[in-house]
Amino acid sequence: MYVCDFIRFIEEFAPKELAIEGDNVGLQVGDNLEKELNRIGIALDPSLHVIKKAKDFEVDVLFTHHPLLKDPIRNFTGVIYKKLKILMEDDIILYSAHTNLDVCKNGLNDALSSLYGLKDVEYLYDNGLGRVGLFEGSFEDFLKITKTFLHKNPVVVKSRDVDENFKLAVLSGYGLSQSAVKYVSEKADVYLSGDLTHHSKILAEELGLVVIDATHYSTEVYGLKKIKDMLIDKLGVEVISLDF
Amino acid sequence: MYVCDFIRFIEEFAPKELAIEGDNVGLQVGDNLEKELNRIGIALDPSLHVIKKAKDFEVDVLFTHHPLLKDPIRNFTGVIYKKLKILMEDDIILYSAHTNLDVCKNGLNDALSSLYGLKDVEYLYDNGLGRVGLFEGSFEDFLKITKTFLHKNPVVVKSRDVDENFKLAVLSGYGLSQSAVKYVSEKADVYLSGDLTHHSKILAEELGLVVIDATHYSTEVYGLKKIKDMLIDKLGVEVISLDF
Amino acid sequence: MYVCDFIRFIEEFAPKELAIEGDNVGLQVGDNLEKELNRIGIALDPSLHVIKKAKDFEVDVLFTHHPLLKDPIRNFTGVIYKKLKILMEDDIILYSAHTNLDVCKNGLNDALSSLYGLKDVEYLYDNGLGRVGLFEGSFEDFLKITKTFLHKNPVVVKSRDVDENFKLAVLSGYGLSQSAVKYVSEKADVYLSGDLTHHSKILAEELGLVVIDATHYSTEVYGLKKIKDMLIDKLGVEVISLDF
Amino acid sequence: MYVCDFIRFIEEFAPKELAIEGDNVGLQVGDNLEKELNRIGIALDPSLHVIKKAKDFEVDVLFTHHPLLKDPIRNFTGVIYKKLKILMEDDIILYSAHTNLDVCKNGLNDALSSLYGLKDVEYLYDNGLGRVGLFEGSFEDFLKITKTFLHKNPVVVKSRDVDENFKLAVLSGYGLSQSAVKYVSEKADVYLSGDLTHHSKILAEELGLVVIDATHYSTEVYGLKKIKDMLIDKLGVEVISLDF
Amino acid sequence: MYVCDFIRFIEEFAPKELAIEGDNVGLQVGDNLEKELNRIGIALDPSLHVIKKAKDFEVDVLFTHHPLLKDPIRNFTGVIYKKLKILMEDDIILYSAHTNLDVCKNGLNDALSSLYGLKDVEYLYDNGLGRVGLFEGSFEDFLKITKTFLHKNPVVVKSRDVDENFKLAVLSGYGLSQSAVKYVSEKADVYLSGDLTHHSKILAEELGLVVIDATHYSTEVYGLKKIKDMLIDKLGVEVISLDF
Amino acid sequence: MYVCDFIRFIEEFAPKELAIEGDNVGLQVGDNLEKELNRIGIALDPSLHVIKKAKDFEVDVLFTHHPLLKDPIRNFTGVIYKKLKILMEDDIILYSAHTNLDVCKNGLNDALSSLYGLKDVEYLYDNGLGRVGLFEGSFEDFLKITKTFLHKNPVVVKSRDVDENFKLAVLSGYGLSQSAVKYVSEKADVYLSGDLTHHSKILAEELGLVVIDATHYSTEVYGLKKIKDMLIDKLGVEVISLDF
Ligand SMILES: [Fe+2]
Ligand SMILES: [Fe+2]
Ligand SMILES: [Fe+2]
Ligand SMILES: [Fe+2]
Ligand SMILES: [Fe+2]
Ligand SMILES: [Fe+2]
């Protein structure tokens, strides 16, 4: 199998057109896509630590959810120099599927939706980010699933009581901006996402939206593990996880 | 004492000119500044909950750190309607001192600087936000102070060892954007602030900056309590805290 | 009848989607749309004077053509404080239909078109603002109608002679910017609107467009009176006019 | 005397640097400034009518207050074609002094200030536009002067009573935008300017500012006549007025 | 024949809608389109030199490829004064067909495509600018045609060998920005256009794109001559070329 | 000598603060500035060809006039991948001094000024770019120097005769935009720079500015050779030129 075969496979699974505008998805670093592919490293972040591990484990392709850079640069020193030097010296191709992997069928948001067994599921946003549907069970049932599969100790902002069988919204990663909390408060009773900050917490309380922060990391890694299993299953190559 | 006397006092203590551009400081809601002032409510946030308490406690002025609105509006319904209705019906003046109170002498950042007994203290940013100086003691000493006075259980991103007597940066509230982490990594060994999120954590690890998130709430309320004491001391009126 | 029924009725008559981009239409101030509706105040402007009368007459809903605010705000003092305080203390719902009411069928522009008995009527602008059609009669006939029904003493910029049976453009309110005069000069012989200013007058003379300023107020109130009659006719509630 | 001498004279009287940003002042049309100057036409507007008269009267220079164009163009047809053709064929130099003539010593605003014999006069705006000072007399005295020297029939928005000896603001031309009314309401009791429109009238009433619209034309032509007299007095050339 | 007939003819041949956004095409200078048309001057540029010749040859219409102005102006002195004065005094209508003439059927780009006998021709850009197709012959054949019909001494940036029967892109005028070179390098082997500058030359070498600069002038005049012949052929009027 | 010593030397000679806004000067690629420096490569452009030569010649630092990137990027493939890979694998530091080297004392513009022995030299632009002064000699003398030292065959746009002892403007690299030609036409009789294109040539003819294009390359390399000699003279390391 060649690198270009892997890329073709990923781009069928999570088409780049699904990414939201301004996102940096696809090939991040690399020139020769015709080289052979024996081992894939998979990670949430292309951090320096992950890239060093990718080198140690001699991966051919490093596949990450978060892109290498959001904001473009034109000078190369410090951390980004170190990252590029390792990737280039060791001929490691870096490829990212970010919001296209959140959005796509069987992607990170669908993974959360399945975890909670949501019924009548719809996109939370028109662009495909997030899911909202009916959770059949009590708030305690919901918390138990969250603690078992996502995070032992989530932050719970419980601004009001929740009846059994409630509307649940989920969004992998960071979905807790103030405008997001306002938007979701009109769509759901309970909202699970990551990276809760002070002002959003206050706003959720005012709006009566119950918010659970199960961390950016955990809400994305849950689905990434499914992706990893799928890659092992479908491609005849080794896949090793580097930060989960 | 009249409301305008209180405002004059605050604006001498925390001049509005110190606020960073675009901030919303000063009179938020109110028209008659000549009314008598017997009781002040003080709070971090002008949340609906706080405003209801302000009404229950019959305060004349509600003095908050965070402003009522950052982004302007032109329609009045929902939560903001409820807030304005209470304030207007009960003649409660809402006044906020935000980044001017962070920046000013004996303000929220100076309070943190004093807490750690920093030496050779300088502004962290040219605009006066944050403080950086020498902490005399070990990292364990630092953590002990943090846990005793700010937050029992802070998040610690310890990307490398810290020698005794280190450069410590502090910034009350939210100081942990990615650009802030990058900026501070060139100014200090350890950085205490609030509202840590995933990408900033990864970046701090890559840059070798030790970051402590003692929460947005706790890093600001610590200094607000000093302000409350000062108000009681200097003005002959009652001051009651409404969310701390 | 409830407030929400009134709103539903208005939004069928003058759908919000017809408003031009950036306009502020719909609910301006109010939270509980389930309250009973016995008396409607109708006005061109939600001025302080009108709002005081709305309170004196104990209206449940104040329905105006001009919105409360065009530019959004984030501090509440002075005139806007006084307006909001009255509306909130007396539970008066403020609702505005602005350019959607200009544009819609049987709205303010159609009222002017009917007044002059225009034939082969078309929208003056693609967005639905204004009307243009054939006026069957002499310029003196036209002036007589104007003086009888709109304004006793209109300003007439008569840059050239007008033959009988001419192309007449009408636009309620303010339609006399320089770019509007230029635009209309290619569509009509005579143009009736409001708020004429110096530079537009000079331009009309240069372009040979005959312009009549029957005032912003009168060109809008003419149609508002029809709306008032229609409301009385269709809804079982009292409707009183507050500034016309 | 040559055209360049005239221009030098005007630019000493009303330096171009005084003009507000974005204004179009100075040479509008013309190339040869070395030609002899025997007759100057002076006008408020370089309208087509004025330019035709300038040709008929064989002026060498047409000196106007309003510029030929505010917004730049790149195609030449219609009215602007006709204007340029006359000016170019007849070698008429068009020169404008706009906001620099409003602002300068003995310019259009100073003329209004002198008319009312204002005391303790200051700039209304920091950029030099408008004047504000003490009017010694009753509101009726003020109206009498206005009607005698500016306009027989000014529009008066009298939102409240005016005591004798009041603060009067004057601004030649158009000074009645809504933001201007708001600004002036904190500086003066009475405000005289031109081009009043509906929303500004309502706002003046709400803010309790007494506004008099003596027309854009009349408030500028009053000072222009003084300028004409001064030109006749100082330069040895004929000066004829073309639109006043 | 009248001027308006000529304009109608041109606008059928090169519809204005084909011009790229922001281009200035169509009537540049002139008001009376009903005047008789006996002689057309045609030129690449409406330069002062060309306009003087247009006057000397007493043309009724000056038809150019480049417009009079790209950026709009509001003051008229120096070169543009001289140009407008001649055109207006001598009643010469100036009309330009710029990118619409590049793009249209049998326009400037099609002329280049035909010159090289390209096969399987497509638009180079989606907006219709440029052409790309198969050149049947050797690079030497290509150079010979170029030197015979366009420019004796073109600049050739030959960054690599070119096989017989290669992909050739052509674009009349200026097509050699750095972004254009990058774009075309993925579409063709060889690229002919005009106005090559240093950075584009370096980039072409790095990307392995063979670039030929046959000058802006020559790549446009080649097609303009065809247009001239076509005008002579189709209209019963004299057409004289003024800068080629 | 270490790399940081070299950088310190250059930044004293051509301080980064002199660069015009938005320029990309200073360290382009590299992290360890403490490594030893034995051989410097100097070039106009960090082209792929130059970087390959830098590797072949085993330089420690590549010092170029043009920066690696003007516009920032966030994906690394193709030519930029190849460039970074070579630089990183071979530990070559890339450092650029661009407009700061044009502007600084004894920089590229001063080199041109000295070449022509200009008298009463001033900056051409306020920001330090270009030089203008008196050339003592005939236009033929000027051309002889140009052909001897800069380019055998410069493009000469001779729109009018030039008297002996004329005002000469020089600007290394690209100085021939249309706005530059207009600006310089009011400052000098003759203008030498590089990268002449069609529209600027026409404009120079209209404005009567004599323009000489001695190429972007040659007008910059002339001064770069002086810089190379100075580096050899002042630093005890080998300096080899890679594209001149
Ligand atoms: Fe994420
Ligand atoms: Fe805060
Ligand atoms: Fe209106
Ligand atoms: Fe004016
Ligand atoms: Fe062209
Ligand atoms: Fe250059």
CSV table of C-alpha atoms in Angstrom, one decimal, chain A:
chain,number,residue,atom,x,y,z
A,1,MET,CA,0.0,0.0,0.0
A,2,TYR,CA,1.2,3.5,-0.8
A,3,VAL,CA,0.6,6.8,1.0
A,4,CYS,CA,-1.6,8.0,-1.7
A,5,ASP,CA,-3.9,4.9,-1.2
A,6,PHE,CA,-4.3,5.8,2.4
A,7,ILE,CA,-5.1,9.4,1.5
A,8,ARG,CA,-7.7,8.3,-1.0
A,9,PHE,CA,-9.2,6.0,1.6
A,10,ILE,CA,-9.5,8.8,4.2
A,11,GLU,CA,-10.8,11.3,1.8
A,12,GLU,CA,-13.6,8.9,0.8
A,13,PHE,CA,-14.4,8.4,4.5
A,14,ALA,CA,-14.1,12.1,5.5
A,15,PRO,CA,-14.4,14.2,2.3
A,16,LYS,CA,-12.4,17.4,2.6
A,17,GLU,CA,-15.5,19.3,1.2
A,18,LEU,CA,-17.2,18.7,4.6
A,19,ALA,CA,-14.7,20.8,6.5
A,20,ILE,CA,-15.9,24.1,7.7
A,21,GLU,CA,-14.6,27.2,5.9
A,22,GLY,CA,-11.1,28.3,6.9
A,23,ASP,CA,-10.2,24.9,8.4
A,24,ASN,CA,-6.8,23.4,7.5
A,25,VAL,CA,-7.4,19.9,6.5
A,26,GLY,CA,-5.6,17.4,4.3
A,27,LEU,CA,-1.9,17.1,3.6
A,28,GLN,CA,0.0,19.1,6.1
A,29,VAL,CA,3.7,18.1,5.4
A,30,GLY,CA,5.1,15.9,2.7
A,31,ASP,CA,5.9,15.8,-0.9
A,32,ASN,CA,6.3,12.2,-2.1
A,33,LEU,CA,3.0,10.5,-1.8
A,34,GLU,CA,4.2,7.5,-3.8
A,35,LYS,CA,6.2,6.0,-1.0
A,36,GLU,CA,5.3,2.8,0.6
A,37,LEU,CA,3.1,2.8,3.8
A,38,ASN,CA,3.7,0.2,6.4
A,39,ARG,CA,2.9,1.9,9.7
A,40,ILE,CA,0.5,4.7,10.6
A,41,GLY,CA,0.7,6.8,13.7
A,42,ILE,CA,-2.6,8.2,14.9
A,43,ALA,CA,-3.0,11.1,17.4
A,44,LEU,CA,-5.3,13.9,18.5
A,45,ASP,CA,-2.5,16.5,18.2
A,46,PRO,CA,0.6,16.8,16.1
A,47,SER,CA,2.4,18.0,19.2
A,48,LEU,CA,6.2,17.9,19.5
A,49,HIS,CA,5.9,15.0,21.8
A,50,VAL,CA,3.7,13.1,19.4
A,51,ILE,CA,6.1,13.8,16.4
A,52,LYS,CA,9.0,12.6,18.4
A,53,LYS,CA,7.1,9.4,19.1
A,54,ALA,CA,6.2,9.1,15.5
A,55,LYS,CA,9.9,9.2,14.7
A,56,ASP,CA,10.8,6.7,17.4
A,57,PHE,CA,8.1,4.3,16.2
A,58,GLU,CA,9.2,4.8,12.6
A,59,VAL,CA,5.8,5.6,11.3
A,60,ASP,CA,5.4,6.4,7.6
A,61,VAL,CA,2.3,8.6,8.0
A,62,LEU,CA,1.2,10.6,11.0
A,63,PHE,CA,-2.5,10.9,10.9
A,64,THR,CA,-4.0,13.6,13.3
A,65,HIS,CA,-7.3,15.2,14.1
A,66,HIS,CA,-6.0,18.7,14.8
A,67,PRO,CA,-4.0,20.3,12.0
A,68,LEU,CA,-0.3,21.4,12.3
A,69,LEU,CA,-1.2,25.1,12.0
A,70,LYS,CA,-4.3,27.1,12.0
A,71,ASP,CA,-2.7,30.4,11.3
A,72,PRO,CA,-0.2,30.5,8.5
A,73,ILE,CA,3.5,31.5,9.1
A,74,ARG,CA,6.5,32.6,7.1
A,75,ASN,CA,9.4,32.2,9.5
A,76,PHE,CA,10.6,28.9,10.7
A,77,THR,CA,12.3,28.7,14.1
A,78,GLY,CA,11.5,27.3,17.6
A,79,VAL,CA,8.9,24.6,18.0
A,80,ILE,CA,7.7,24.6,14.4
A,81,TYR,CA,11.3,24.3,13.2
A,82,LYS,CA,11.8,21.3,15.4
A,83,LYS,CA,8.6,19.6,14.2
A,84,LEU,CA,9.3,20.2,10.5
A,85,LYS,CA,12.9,19.0,10.9
A,86,ILE,CA,11.9,15.7,12.4
A,87,LEU,CA,9.1,15.1,9.8
A,88,MET,CA,11.3,16.0,6.9
A,89,GLU,CA,14.4,14.2,8.0
A,90,ASP,CA,12.5,11.1,8.7
A,91,ASP,CA,10.2,11.3,5.7
A,92,ILE,CA,7.1,11.2,7.8
A,93,ILE,CA,4.0,12.4,5.9
A,94,LEU,CA,1.7,14.4,8.2
A,95,TYR,CA,-2.0,14.3,7.2
A,96,SER,CA,-5.0,15.8,9.2
A,97,ALA,CA,-8.7,15.3,9.1
A,98,HIS,CA,-10.3,17.9,11.3
A,99,THR,CA,-13.8,19.2,11.0
A,100,ASN,CA,-14.4,16.9,8.1
A,101,LEU,CA,-13.8,14.0,10.5
A,102,ASP,CA,-16.1,15.6,13.1
A,103,VAL,CA,-18.9,15.9,10.6
A,104,CYS,CA,-18.7,12.9,8.4
A,105,LYS,CA,-20.8,9.7,8.6
A,106,ASN,CA,-19.3,7.5,11.4
A,107,GLY,CA,-17.1,10.4,12.4
A,108,LEU,CA,-16.4,11.8,15.8
A,109,ASN,CA,-19.9,13.3,16.4
A,110,ASP,CA,-21.7,10.2,15.2
A,111,ALA,CA,-19.5,8.3,17.7
A,112,LEU,CA,-20.9,10.4,20.5
A,113,SER,CA,-24.4,10.1,19.2
A,114,SER,CA,-24.1,6.3,19.1
A,115,LEU,CA,-22.6,6.2,22.6
A,116,TYR,CA,-25.7,7.7,24.0
A,117,GLY,CA,-28.1,5.8,21.7
A,118,LEU,CA,-29.8,9.0,20.6
A,119,LYS,CA,-33.1,8.7,18.7
A,120,ASP,CA,-34.3,11.1,15.9
A,121,VAL,CA,-30.8,12.4,15.5
A,122,GLU,CA,-30.2,15.6,13.6
A,123,TYR,CA,-27.3,17.8,12.9
A,124,LEU,CA,-26.9,20.4,15.7
A,125,TYR,CA,-25.6,23.0,13.2
A,126,ASP,CA,-26.5,23.2,9.5
A,127,ASN,CA,-22.8,22.7,8.6
A,128,GLY,CA,-23.0,19.2,10.1
A,129,LEU,CA,-21.2,19.9,13.4
A,130,GLY,CA,-22.7,18.3,16.5
A,131,ARG,CA,-25.7,16.0,16.9
A,132,VAL,CA,-28.9,16.5,18.8
A,133,GLY,CA,-31.5,13.8,19.6
A,134,LEU,CA,-33.6,12.1,22.2
A,135,PHE,CA,-31.8,10.4,25.1
A,136,GLU,CA,-33.9,7.7,26.5
A,137,GLY,CA,-33.2,7.5,30.2
A,138,SER,CA,-32.7,9.7,33.2
A,139,PHE,CA,-30.0,12.3,33.7
A,140,GLU,CA,-28.3,9.8,36.0
A,141,ASP,CA,-28.2,7.2,33.3
A,142,PHE,CA,-26.6,9.9,31.0
A,143,LEU,CA,-24.0,10.7,33.6
A,144,LYS,CA,-23.1,7.1,34.2
A,145,ILE,CA,-22.4,6.6,30.5
A,146,THR,CA,-20.4,9.8,30.4
A,147,LYS,CA,-18.3,8.8,33.4
A,148,THR,CA,-17.7,5.2,32.1
A,149,PHE,CA,-16.8,6.0,28.5
A,150,LEU,CA,-15.6,9.6,28.4
A,151,HIS,CA,-14.3,11.1,31.6
A,152,LYS,CA,-14.4,10.0,35.2
A,153,ASN,CA,-15.0,13.4,36.6
A,154,PRO,CA,-16.8,15.7,34.2
A,155,VAL,CA,-17.8,19.3,35.1
A,156,VAL,CA,-21.6,19.5,35.4
A,157,VAL,CA,-23.4,22.8,35.3
A,158,LYS,CA,-26.9,21.8,36.4
A,159,SER,CA,-28.9,24.9,36.1
A,160,ARG,CA,-32.2,23.1,36.4
A,161,ASP,CA,-33.8,19.7,36.8
A,162,VAL,CA,-33.9,17.4,33.8
A,163,ASP,CA,-36.8,15.1,33.2
A,164,GLU,CA,-36.3,11.5,31.9
A,165,ASN,CA,-36.1,11.2,28.2
A,166,PHE,CA,-34.6,14.6,27.3
A,167,LYS,CA,-33.2,16.3,24.3
A,168,LEU,CA,-29.4,15.9,24.3
A,169,ALA,CA,-26.9,17.8,22.2
A,170,VAL,CA,-23.3,16.6,21.7
A,171,LEU,CA,-20.3,18.2,20.0
A,172,SER,CA,-16.8,16.7,20.0
A,173,GLY,CA,-14.0,19.0,21.1
A,174,TYR,CA,-14.7,22.7,21.8
A,175,GLY,CA,-18.4,23.7,21.5
A,176,LEU,CA,-18.8,25.9,24.5
A,177,SER,CA,-18.4,29.5,23.3
A,178,GLN,CA,-21.0,31.9,24.6
A,179,SER,CA,-22.8,32.0,21.2
A,180,ALA,CA,-22.8,28.2,21.1
A,181,VAL,CA,-24.4,28.0,24.5
A,182,LYS,CA,-27.0,30.5,23.5
A,183,TYR,CA,-27.7,28.6,20.2
A,184,VAL,CA,-27.9,25.2,21.8
A,185,SER,CA,-30.2,26.4,24.6
A,186,GLU,CA,-32.9,26.7,22.0
A,187,LYS,CA,-32.3,23.2,20.7
A,188,ALA,CA,-31.7,20.9,23.6
A,189,ASP,CA,-32.1,20.4,27.4
A,190,VAL,CA,-28.6,19.0,28.0
A,191,TYR,CA,-25.4,19.8,26.1
A,192,LEU,CA,-22.2,17.7,26.2
A,193,SER,CA,-19.0,19.1,24.8
A,194,GLY,CA,-15.5,20.3,26.0
A,195,ASP,CA,-13.4,23.3,27.1
A,196,LEU,CA,-15.9,25.1,29.4
A,197,THR,CA,-14.9,28.6,30.5
A,198,HIS,CA,-16.3,31.0,33.0
A,199,HIS,CA,-18.5,33.2,30.9
A,200,SER,CA,-20.2,30.3,29.2
A,201,LYS,CA,-20.9,28.6,32.5
A,202,ILE,CA,-22.6,31.8,33.8
A,203,LEU,CA,-24.6,32.1,30.6
A,204,ALA,CA,-25.7,28.4,30.7
A,205,GLU,CA,-27.0,29.0,34.2
A,206,GLU,CA,-28.9,32.1,33.1
A,207,LEU,CA,-30.4,30.3,30.1
A,208,GLY,CA,-31.3,27.1,32.0
A,209,LEU,CA,-29.1,24.9,29.8
A,210,VAL,CA,-27.6,21.9,31.5
A,211,VAL,CA,-24.0,21.7,30.3
A,212,ILE,CA,-21.5,18.9,30.8
A,213,ASP,CA,-17.8,19.4,30.0
A,214,ALA,CA,-16.3,16.0,29.5
A,215,THR,CA,-13.1,17.7,28.2
A,216,HIS,CA,-12.1,18.5,24.6
A,217,TYR,CA,-9.6,15.6,24.7
A,218,SER,CA,-12.0,12.9,25.8
A,219,THR,CA,-14.9,13.8,23.6
A,220,GLU,CA,-12.7,13.6,20.6
A,221,VAL,CA,-10.5,10.7,21.5
A,222,TYR,CA,-13.6,8.5,22.1
A,223,GLY,CA,-14.3,8.7,18.3
A,224,LEU,CA,-10.7,8.6,17.3
A,225,LYS,CA,-10.4,5.2,18.8
A,226,LYS,CA,-13.2,4.0,16.6
A,227,ILE,CA,-11.4,5.5,13.6
A,228,LYS,CA,-8.2,3.7,14.6
A,229,ASP,CA,-10.1,0.3,14.8
A,230,MET,CA,-11.7,1.0,11.5
A,231,LEU,CA,-8.3,1.7,9.8
A,232,ILE,CA,-6.8,-1.5,11.2
A,233,ASP,CA,-9.9,-3.4,10.0
A,234,LYS,CA,-9.9,-1.9,6.5
A,235,LEU,CA,-6.3,-1.4,5.6
A,236,GLY,CA,-3.6,-4.0,5.8
A,237,VAL,CA,-1.2,-1.8,7.8
A,238,GLU,CA,-0.2,-1.4,11.4
A,239,VAL,CA,-1.8,1.6,13.2
A,240,ILE,CA,-0.5,2.8,16.5
A,241,SER,CA,-1.9,5.5,18.7
A,242,LEU,CA,0.5,8.1,20.0
A,243,ASP,CA,-1.4,10.3,22.5
A,244,PHE,CA,-4.3,8.1,23.6
